[in-house]
JSON list of C-alpha atoms in Angstrom, two decimals:
[
{"chain": "A", "resi": 3, "resn": "MET", "atom": "CA", "xyz": [8.75, 10.68, 18.58]},
{"chain": "A", "resi": 4, "resn": "LEU", "atom": "CA", "xyz": [6.43, 8.18, 20.28]},
{"chain": "A", "resi": 5, "resn": "ILE", "atom": "CA", "xyz": [6.57, 4.46, 20.90]},
{"chain": "A", "resi": 6, "resn": "GLY", "atom": "CA", "xyz": [3.24, 2.85, 19.91]},
{"chain": "A", "resi": 7, "resn": "ARG", "atom": "CA", "xyz": [1.59, -0.45, 19.19]},
{"chain": "A", "resi": 8, "resn": "VAL", "atom": "CA", "xyz": [0.08, -0.99, 15.76]},
{"chain": "A", "resi": 9, "resn": "ILE", "atom": "CA", "xyz": [-3.52, -2.04, 16.55]},
{"chain": "A", "resi": 10, "resn": "GLY", "atom": "CA", "xyz": [-4.90, -2.05, 13.05]},
{"chain": "A", "resi": 11, "resn": "GLU", "atom": "CA", "xyz": [-5.06, -0.49, 9.63]},
{"chain": "A", "resi": 12, "resn": "VAL", "atom": "CA", "xyz": [-7.28, 2.06, 7.91]},
{"chain": "A", "resi": 13, "resn": "TRP", "atom": "CA", "xyz": [-8.39, 1.58, 4.32]},
{"chain": "A", "resi": 14, "resn": "ALA", "atom": "CA", "xyz": [-9.33, 4.61, 2.28]},
{"chain": "A", "resi": 15, "resn": "THR", "atom": "CA", "xyz": [-9.74, 4.61, -1.45]},
{"chain": "A", "resi": 16, "resn": "GLN", "atom": "CA", "xyz": [-10.75, 8.25, -1.77]},
{"chain": "A", "resi": 17, "resn": "LYS", "atom": "CA", "xyz": [-7.71, 10.12, -0.45]},
{"chain": "A", "resi": 18, "resn": "GLN", "atom": "CA", "xyz": [-4.87, 12.43, -1.27]},
{"chain": "A", "resi": 19, "resn": "ALA", "atom": "CA", "xyz": [-2.55, 11.08, -3.89]},
{"chain": "A", "resi": 20, "resn": "SER", "atom": "CA", "xyz": [0.48, 11.35, -1.55]},
{"chain": "A", "resi": 21, "resn": "HIS", "atom": "CA", "xyz": [-1.12, 8.75, 0.72]},
{"chain": "A", "resi": 22, "resn": "GLU", "atom": "CA", "xyz": [-1.40, 6.11, -1.98]},
{"chain": "A", "resi": 23, "resn": "ALA", "atom": "CA", "xyz": [0.69, 2.94, -1.99]},
{"chain": "A", "resi": 24, "resn": "ARG", "atom": "CA", "xyz": [1.40, 3.20, 1.74]},
{"chain": "A", "resi": 25, "resn": "LYS", "atom": "CA", "xyz": [-0.27, 1.37, 4.54]},
{"chain": "A", "resi": 26, "resn": "CYS", "atom": "CA", "xyz": [-2.08, 3.67, 6.91]},
{"chain": "A", "resi": 27, "resn": "LEU", "atom": "CA", "xyz": [-1.46, 2.14, 10.34]},
{"chain": "A", "resi": 28, "resn": "TYR", "atom": "CA", "xyz": [-3.66, 2.73, 13.32]},
{"chain": "A", "resi": 29, "resn": "VAL", "atom": "CA", "xyz": [-1.21, 3.11, 16.22]},
{"chain": "A", "resi": 30, "resn": "GLN", "atom": "CA", "xyz": [-1.91, 3.24, 19.94]},
{"chain": "A", "resi": 31, "resn": "PRO", "atom": "CA", "xyz": [0.82, 5.34, 21.62]},
{"chain": "A", "resi": 32, "resn": "LEU", "atom": "CA", "xyz": [2.33, 3.61, 24.68]},
{"chain": "A", "resi": 33, "resn": "ASN", "atom": "CA", "xyz": [4.00, 4.85, 27.87]},
{"chain": "A", "resi": 34, "resn": "LEU", "atom": "CA", "xyz": [7.36, 3.33, 28.80]},
{"chain": "A", "resi": 35, "resn": "ASP", "atom": "CA", "xyz": [5.60, 0.81, 31.04]},
{"chain": "A", "resi": 36, "resn": "GLY", "atom": "CA", "xyz": [3.46, -0.31, 28.10]},
{"chain": "A", "resi": 37, "resn": "SER", "atom": "CA", "xyz": [0.26, 1.30, 29.28]},
{"chain": "A", "resi": 38, "resn": "GLU", "atom": "CA", "xyz": [-1.89, 3.20, 26.79]},
{"chain": "A", "resi": 39, "resn": "ARG", "atom": "CA", "xyz": [-1.09, 6.80, 26.30]},
{"chain": "A", "resi": 40, "resn": "GLY", "atom": "CA", "xyz": [-3.93, 8.85, 24.88]},
{"chain": "A", "resi": 41, "resn": "GLU", "atom": "CA", "xyz": [-5.96, 8.10, 21.80]},
{"chain": "A", "resi": 42, "resn": "PRO", "atom": "CA", "xyz": [-4.77, 6.07, 18.81]},
{"chain": "A", "resi": 43, "resn": "ILE", "atom": "CA", "xyz": [-3.28, 7.94, 15.84]},
{"chain": "A", "resi": 44, "resn": "LEU", "atom": "CA", "xyz": [-2.89, 7.24, 12.18]},
{"chain": "A", "resi": 45, "resn": "ALA", "atom": "CA", "xyz": [0.58, 7.07, 10.67]},
{"chain": "A", "resi": 46, "resn": "LEU", "atom": "CA", "xyz": [1.77, 6.16, 7.21]},
{"chain": "A", "resi": 47, "resn": "ASP", "atom": "CA", "xyz": [3.99, 3.13, 7.16]},
{"chain": "A", "resi": 48, "resn": "ALA", "atom": "CA", "xyz": [7.57, 3.63, 6.01]},
{"chain": "A", "resi": 49, "resn": "VAL", "atom": "CA", "xyz": [9.17, 0.48, 7.41]},
{"chain": "A", "resi": 50, "resn": "ASP", "atom": "CA", "xyz": [6.69, -2.35, 6.56]},
{"chain": "A", "resi": 51, "resn": "ALA", "atom": "CA", "xyz": [5.45, -2.58, 10.13]},
{"chain": "A", "resi": 52, "resn": "GLY", "atom": "CA", "xyz": [2.43, -4.83, 10.70]},
{"chain": "A", "resi": 53, "resn": "VAL", "atom": "CA", "xyz": [-0.42, -5.14, 13.13]},
{"chain": "A", "resi": 54, "resn": "GLY", "atom": "CA", "xyz": [0.85, -6.00, 16.60]},
{"chain": "A", "resi": 55, "resn": "ASP", "atom": "CA", "xyz": [4.29, -4.55, 16.16]},
{"chain": "A", "resi": 56, "resn": "ARG", "atom": "CA", "xyz": [5.72, -2.08, 18.57]},
{"chain": "A", "resi": 57, "resn": "VAL", "atom": "CA", "xyz": [6.83, 0.89, 16.50]},
{"chain": "A", "resi": 58, "resn": "LEU", "atom": "CA", "xyz": [8.49, 4.25, 16.56]},
{"chain": "A", "resi": 59, "resn": "VAL", "atom": "CA", "xyz": [6.30, 7.07, 15.27]},
{"chain": "A", "resi": 60, "resn": "ALA", "atom": "CA", "xyz": [7.51, 10.45, 14.04]},
{"chain": "A", "resi": 61, "resn": "THR", "atom": "CA", "xyz": [4.66, 12.84, 14.82]},
{"chain": "A", "resi": 62, "resn": "GLU", "atom": "CA", "xyz": [5.83, 15.89, 13.00]},
{"chain": "A", "resi": 63, "resn": "GLY", "atom": "CA", "xyz": [5.10, 16.54, 9.37]},
{"chain": "A", "resi": 64, "resn": "PHE", "atom": "CA", "xyz": [8.56, 17.29, 7.98]},
{"chain": "A", "resi": 65, "resn": "SER", "atom": "CA", "xyz": [10.09, 14.13, 9.40]},
{"chain": "A", "resi": 66, "resn": "ALA", "atom": "CA", "xyz": [7.02, 12.12, 8.37]},
{"chain": "A", "resi": 67, "resn": "MET", "atom": "CA", "xyz": [7.26, 13.40, 4.80]},
{"chain": "A", "resi": 68, "resn": "THR", "atom": "CA", "xyz": [10.94, 12.65, 4.50]},
{"chain": "A", "resi": 69, "resn": "ALA", "atom": "CA", "xyz": [10.36, 9.22, 6.05]},
{"chain": "A", "resi": 70, "resn": "VAL", "atom": "CA", "xyz": [7.93, 8.26, 3.33]},
{"chain": "A", "resi": 71, "resn": "GLY", "atom": "CA", "xyz": [9.91, 10.23, 0.73]},
{"chain": "A", "resi": 72, "resn": "ARG", "atom": "CA", "xyz": [7.13, 12.54, -0.35]},
{"chain": "A", "resi": 73, "resn": "PRO", "atom": "CA", "xyz": [7.98, 16.15, 0.38]},
{"chain": "A", "resi": 74, "resn": "ASN", "atom": "CA", "xyz": [5.31, 18.89, 0.34]},
{"chain": "A", "resi": 75, "resn": "SER", "atom": "CA", "xyz": [2.49, 16.48, 1.02]},
{"chain": "A", "resi": 76, "resn": "PRO", "atom": "CA", "xyz": [-0.22, 16.49, 3.69]},
{"chain": "A", "resi": 77, "resn": "ILE", "atom": "CA", "xyz": [1.33, 13.78, 5.90]},
{"chain": "A", "resi": 78, "resn": "ASP", "atom": "CA", "xyz": [1.91, 14.55, 9.54]},
{"chain": "A", "resi": 79, "resn": "MET", "atom": "CA", "xyz": [2.83, 11.18, 11.06]},
{"chain": "A", "resi": 80, "resn": "ALA", "atom": "CA", "xyz": [4.86, 8.24, 9.88]},
{"chain": "A", "resi": 81, "resn": "VAL", "atom": "CA", "xyz": [6.10, 4.94, 11.35]},
{"chain": "A", "resi": 82, "resn": "VAL", "atom": "CA", "xyz": [9.86, 5.22, 11.14]},
{"chain": "A", "resi": 83, "resn": "GLY", "atom": "CA", "xyz": [10.93, 2.16, 13.04]},
{"chain": "A", "resi": 84, "resn": "VAL", "atom": "CA", "xyz": [10.01, -1.16, 14.57]},
{"chain": "A", "resi": 85, "resn": "VAL", "atom": "CA", "xyz": [11.07, -1.35, 18.19]},
{"chain": "A", "resi": 86, "resn": "ASP", "atom": "CA", "xyz": [12.94, -4.51, 19.26]},
{"chain": "A", "resi": 87, "resn": "GLU", "atom": "CA", "xyz": [13.78, -3.45, 22.75]},
{"chain": "A", "resi": 88, "resn": "VAL", "atom": "CA", "xyz": [13.47, -0.51, 25.10]},
{"chain": "A", "resi": 89, "resn": "GLU", "atom": "CA", "xyz": [16.05, -0.17, 27.80]},
{"chain": "A", "resi": 90, "resn": "VAL", "atom": "CA", "xyz": [15.48, 2.38, 30.58]},
{"chain": "A", "resi": 91, "resn": "VAL", "atom": "CA", "xyz": [18.19, 2.95, 33.19]},
{"chain": "A", "resi": 92, "resn": "GLU", "atom": "CA", "xyz": [16.59, 4.70, 36.16]},
{"chain": "B", "resi": 4, "resn": "MET", "atom": "CA", "xyz": [-3.27, 11.92, 11.13]},
{"chain": "B", "resi": 5, "resn": "TYR", "atom": "CA", "xyz": [-6.41, 11.49, 13.27]},
{"chain": "B", "resi": 6, "resn": "LEU", "atom": "CA", "xyz": [-9.59, 9.50, 12.75]},
{"chain": "B", "resi": 7, "resn": "GLY", "atom": "CA", "xyz": [-12.83, 11.41, 12.84]},
{"chain": "B", "resi": 8, "resn": "LYS", "atom": "CA", "xyz": [-16.33, 11.81, 11.54]},
{"chain": "B", "resi": 9, "resn": "VAL", "atom": "CA", "xyz": [-17.87, 14.77, 9.73]},
{"chain": "B", "resi": 10, "resn": "ILE", "atom": "CA", "xyz": [-20.78, 16.06, 11.73]},
{"chain": "B", "resi": 11, "resn": "GLY", "atom": "CA", "xyz": [-21.46, 19.37, 10.06]},
{"chain": "B", "resi": 12, "resn": "ASN", "atom": "CA", "xyz": [-20.15, 22.34, 8.15]},
{"chain": "B", "resi": 13, "resn": "VAL", "atom": "CA", "xyz": [-19.30, 26.01, 8.70]},
{"chain": "B", "resi": 14, "resn": "VAL", "atom": "CA", "xyz": [-20.35, 28.88, 6.43]},
{"chain": "B", "resi": 15, "resn": "CYS", "atom": "CA", "xyz": [-18.21, 31.98, 6.44]},
{"chain": "B", "resi": 16, "resn": "THR", "atom": "CA", "xyz": [-18.84, 34.72, 3.88]},
{"chain": "B", "resi": 17, "resn": "MET", "atom": "CA", "xyz": [-16.23, 37.03, 5.36]},
{"chain": "B", "resi": 18, "resn": "LYS", "atom": "CA", "xyz": [-13.02, 35.09, 5.37]},
{"chain": "B", "resi": 19, "resn": "ASN", "atom": "CA", "xyz": [-9.50, 34.84, 4.05]},
{"chain": "B", "resi": 20, "resn": "PRO", "atom": "CA", "xyz": [-9.79, 35.01, 0.27]},
{"chain": "B", "resi": 21, "resn": "VAL", "atom": "CA", "xyz": [-7.69, 31.88, -0.19]},
{"chain": "B", "resi": 22, "resn": "LEU", "atom": "CA", "xyz": [-10.36, 29.90, 1.67]},
{"chain": "B", "resi": 23, "resn": "GLU", "atom": "CA", "xyz": [-12.92, 30.69, -1.00]},
{"chain": "B", "resi": 24, "resn": "GLY", "atom": "CA", "xyz": [-14.37, 27.69, -2.76]},
{"chain": "B", "resi": 25, "resn": "LYS", "atom": "CA", "xyz": [-13.27, 25.30, -0.03]},
{"chain": "B", "resi": 26, "resn": "LYS", "atom": "CA", "xyz": [-15.73, 23.46, 2.19]},
{"chain": "B", "resi": 27, "resn": "ILE", "atom": "CA", "xyz": [-15.27, 24.03, 5.92]},
{"chain": "B", "resi": 28, "resn": "LEU", "atom": "CA", "xyz": [-16.40, 21.00, 7.88]},
{"chain": "B", "resi": 29, "resn": "VAL", "atom": "CA", "xyz": [-17.00, 20.22, 11.54]},
{"chain": "B", "resi": 30, "resn": "VAL", "atom": "CA", "xyz": [-15.15, 17.04, 12.49]},
{"chain": "B", "resi": 31, "resn": "GLN", "atom": "CA", "xyz": [-15.72, 14.95, 15.65]},
{"chain": "B", "resi": 32, "resn": "PRO", "atom": "CA", "xyz": [-12.67, 12.88, 16.62]},
{"chain": "B", "resi": 33, "resn": "LEU", "atom": "CA", "xyz": [-13.38, 9.17, 17.11]},
{"chain": "B", "resi": 34, "resn": "ASP", "atom": "CA", "xyz": [-11.82, 6.80, 19.59]},
{"chain": "B", "resi": 35, "resn": "ARG", "atom": "CA", "xyz": [-10.57, 3.31, 18.99]},
{"chain": "B", "resi": 36, "resn": "ALA", "atom": "CA", "xyz": [-14.09, 1.90, 19.16]},
{"chain": "B", "resi": 37, "resn": "GLY", "atom": "CA", "xyz": [-15.34, 4.43, 16.66]},
{"chain": "B", "resi": 38, "resn": "LYS", "atom": "CA", "xyz": [-17.23, 6.36, 19.33]},
{"chain": "B", "resi": 39, "resn": "PRO", "atom": "CA", "xyz": [-17.09, 10.17, 19.47]},
{"chain": "B", "resi": 40, "resn": "LYS", "atom": "CA", "xyz": [-14.40, 11.31, 21.88]},
{"chain": "B", "resi": 41, "resn": "GLY", "atom": "CA", "xyz": [-12.76, 14.69, 22.45]},
{"chain": "B", "resi": 42, "resn": "LYS", "atom": "CA", "xyz": [-13.61, 18.15, 21.18]},
{"chain": "B", "resi": 43, "resn": "PRO", "atom": "CA", "xyz": [-14.77, 18.70, 17.62]},
{"chain": "B", "resi": 44, "resn": "VAL", "atom": "CA", "xyz": [-12.38, 20.48, 15.30]},
{"chain": "B", "resi": 45, "resn": "ILE", "atom": "CA", "xyz": [-12.97, 22.56, 12.15]},
{"chain": "B", "resi": 46, "resn": "GLY", "atom": "CA", "xyz": [-11.18, 21.54, 9.05]},
{"chain": "B", "resi": 47, "resn": "LEU", "atom": "CA", "xyz": [-10.99, 22.16, 5.30]},
{"chain": "B", "resi": 48, "resn": "ASP", "atom": "CA", "xyz": [-12.24, 19.48, 3.00]},
{"chain": "B", "resi": 49, "resn": "SER", "atom": "CA", "xyz": [-10.01, 18.27, 0.19]},
{"chain": "B", "resi": 50, "resn": "VAL", "atom": "CA", "xyz": [-11.63, 14.97, -0.80]},
{"chain": "B", "resi": 51, "resn": "GLY", "atom": "CA", "xyz": [-15.34, 15.77, -1.00]},
{"chain": "B", "resi": 52, "resn": "ALA", "atom": "CA", "xyz": [-16.27, 14.46, 2.43]},
{"chain": "B", "resi": 53, "resn": "GLY", "atom": "CA", "xyz": [-19.85, 14.95, 3.54]},
{"chain": "B", "resi": 54, "resn": "ALA", "atom": "CA", "xyz": [-21.68, 14.85, 6.84]},
{"chain": "B", "resi": 55, "resn": "GLY", "atom": "CA", "xyz": [-21.71, 11.46, 8.51]},
{"chain": "B", "resi": 56, "resn": "GLU", "atom": "CA", "xyz": [-18.66, 10.08, 6.73]},
{"chain": "B", "resi": 57, "resn": "THR", "atom": "CA", "xyz": [-15.71, 8.64, 8.61]},
{"chain": "B", "resi": 58, "resn": "ILE", "atom": "CA", "xyz": [-12.51, 10.45, 7.56]},
{"chain": "B", "resi": 59, "resn": "TYR", "atom": "CA", "xyz": [-9.06, 11.16, 8.75]},
{"chain": "B", "resi": 60, "resn": "TRP", "atom": "CA", "xyz": [-7.35, 14.55, 8.78]},
{"chain": "B", "resi": 61, "resn": "CYS", "atom": "CA", "xyz": [-3.89, 15.95, 8.77]},
{"chain": "B", "resi": 62, "resn": "ARG", "atom": "CA", "xyz": [-2.92, 18.73, 11.18]},
{"chain": "B", "resi": 63, "resn": "GLY", "atom": "CA", "xyz": [-0.36, 21.51, 11.34]},
{"chain": "B", "resi": 64, "resn": "ARG", "atom": "CA", "xyz": [1.55, 23.19, 8.58]},
{"chain": "B", "resi": 65, "resn": "GLU", "atom": "CA", "xyz": [1.33, 20.06, 6.47]},
{"chain": "B", "resi": 66, "resn": "ALA", "atom": "CA", "xyz": [-2.41, 20.48, 6.21]},
{"chain": "B", "resi": 67, "resn": "SER", "atom": "CA", "xyz": [-1.84, 23.31, 3.75]},
{"chain": "B", "resi": 68, "resn": "PHE", "atom": "CA", "xyz": [0.30, 21.16, 1.47]},
{"chain": "B", "resi": 69, "resn": "VAL", "atom": "CA", "xyz": [-2.83, 19.71, -0.13]},
{"chain": "B", "resi": 70, "resn": "TRP", "atom": "CA", "xyz": [-2.95, 22.88, -2.22]},
{"chain": "B", "resi": 71, "resn": "TYR", "atom": "CA", "xyz": [0.84, 23.25, -2.51]},
{"chain": "B", "resi": 72, "resn": "PRO", "atom": "CA", "xyz": [2.29, 25.68, -3.66]},
{"chain": "B", "resi": 73, "resn": "THR", "atom": "CA", "xyz": [-0.65, 27.89, -2.78]},
{"chain": "B", "resi": 74, "resn": "GLU", "atom": "CA", "xyz": [-0.35, 29.09, 0.81]},
{"chain": "B", "resi": 75, "resn": "VAL", "atom": "CA", "xyz": [-3.70, 28.15, 2.48]},
{"chain": "B", "resi": 76, "resn": "PRO", "atom": "CA", "xyz": [-4.29, 29.24, 6.05]},
{"chain": "B", "resi": 77, "resn": "THR", "atom": "CA", "xyz": [-5.36, 25.91, 7.52]},
{"chain": "B", "resi": 78, "resn": "ASP", "atom": "CA", "xyz": [-4.01, 23.72, 10.23]},
{"chain": "B", "resi": 79, "resn": "CYS", "atom": "CA", "xyz": [-6.55, 20.90, 9.80]},
{"chain": "B", "resi": 80, "resn": "THR", "atom": "CA", "xyz": [-7.43, 19.42, 6.45]},
{"chain": "B", "resi": 81, "resn": "ILE", "atom": "CA", "xyz": [-9.43, 16.27, 5.71]},
{"chain": "B", "resi": 82, "resn": "VAL", "atom": "CA", "xyz": [-7.22, 14.16, 3.47]},
{"chain": "B", "resi": 83, "resn": "ALA", "atom": "CA", "xyz": [-9.16, 10.88, 3.16]},
{"chain": "B", "resi": 84, "resn": "ILE", "atom": "CA", "xyz": [-12.56, 9.29, 3.35]},
{"chain": "B", "resi": 85, "resn": "VAL", "atom": "CA", "xyz": [-12.19, 6.05, 5.29]},
{"chain": "B", "resi": 86, "resn": "ASP", "atom": "CA", "xyz": [-13.77, 2.90, 3.86]},
{"chain": "B", "resi": 87, "resn": "ARG", "atom": "CA", "xyz": [-12.85, 0.61, 6.74]},
{"chain": "B", "resi": 88, "resn": "VAL", "atom": "CA", "xyz": [-10.99, 0.61, 10.04]},
{"chain": "B", "resi": 89, "resn": "ASN", "atom": "CA", "xyz": [-9.56, -2.79, 10.88]},
{"chain": "B", "resi": 90, "resn": "VAL", "atom": "CA", "xyz": [-8.75, -2.91, 14.61]},
{"chain": "B", "resi": 91, "resn": "LYS", "atom": "CA", "xyz": [-7.13, -6.06, 15.93]},
{"chain": "B", "resi": 92, "resn": "GLU", "atom": "CA", "xyz": [-8.07, -6.23, 19.60]},
{"chain": "B", "resi": 93, "resn": "LYS", "atom": "CA", "xyz": [-5.20, -7.94, 21.32]},
{"chain": "B", "resi": 94, "resn": "GLY", "atom": "CA", "xyz": [-2.03, -9.70, 20.41]},
{"chain": "B", "resi": 95, "resn": "THR", "atom": "CA", "xyz": [1.48, -8.49, 19.87]},
{"chain": "B", "resi": 96, "resn": "THR", "atom": "CA", "xyz": [4.48, -9.71, 17.90]},
{"chain": "B", "resi": 97, "resn": "ASP", "atom": "CA", "xyz": [6.85, -9.25, 20.81]},
{"chain": "B", "resi": 98, "resn": "SER", "atom": "CA", "xyz": [7.19, -12.99, 21.20]},
{"chain": "B", "resi": 99, "resn": "HIS", "atom": "CA", "xyz": [8.78, -13.27, 17.74]},
{"chain": "B", "resi": 100, "resn": "ARG", "atom": "CA", "xyz": [11.58, -10.90, 18.68]}
]
């Protein structure tokens, strides 16, 4: 999974049915020090995360599907948590 | 899923029979500012996307679930045509925690 920052949303009316009724969040993955890690990704929201939240993203399809409760659907990433705190013990 | 833009299509007469009747499109990934970034990928269309349209696609095994239960050999399928990308530049909600 990845930690990311929700930087926006993507609206799409013409889309697969399994993507309906879920916010499609535009998430920028972060490194542990908060710096940007690669390009932003799109993940369906399963925990009512909003723009600006630091979130946990499952980047594999099966976990994403079960997170949004829609098996056998073309979803490969989902926001599965809102991060309150990250503690790293070196 | 990944944001991208359709920049072309691919014609294959000799191909896996299950791919028949499905458009094969060339997709250019876009970065946060909507500019082309990264290498183009080839994906199947499932929402009637045309050249020039901003889309997003699903990758991996899940890409074939569009046509579930038919087993379609694809690892990249366009699943939506994007109307609008709202990017909020800065600002976090960390202070509320």
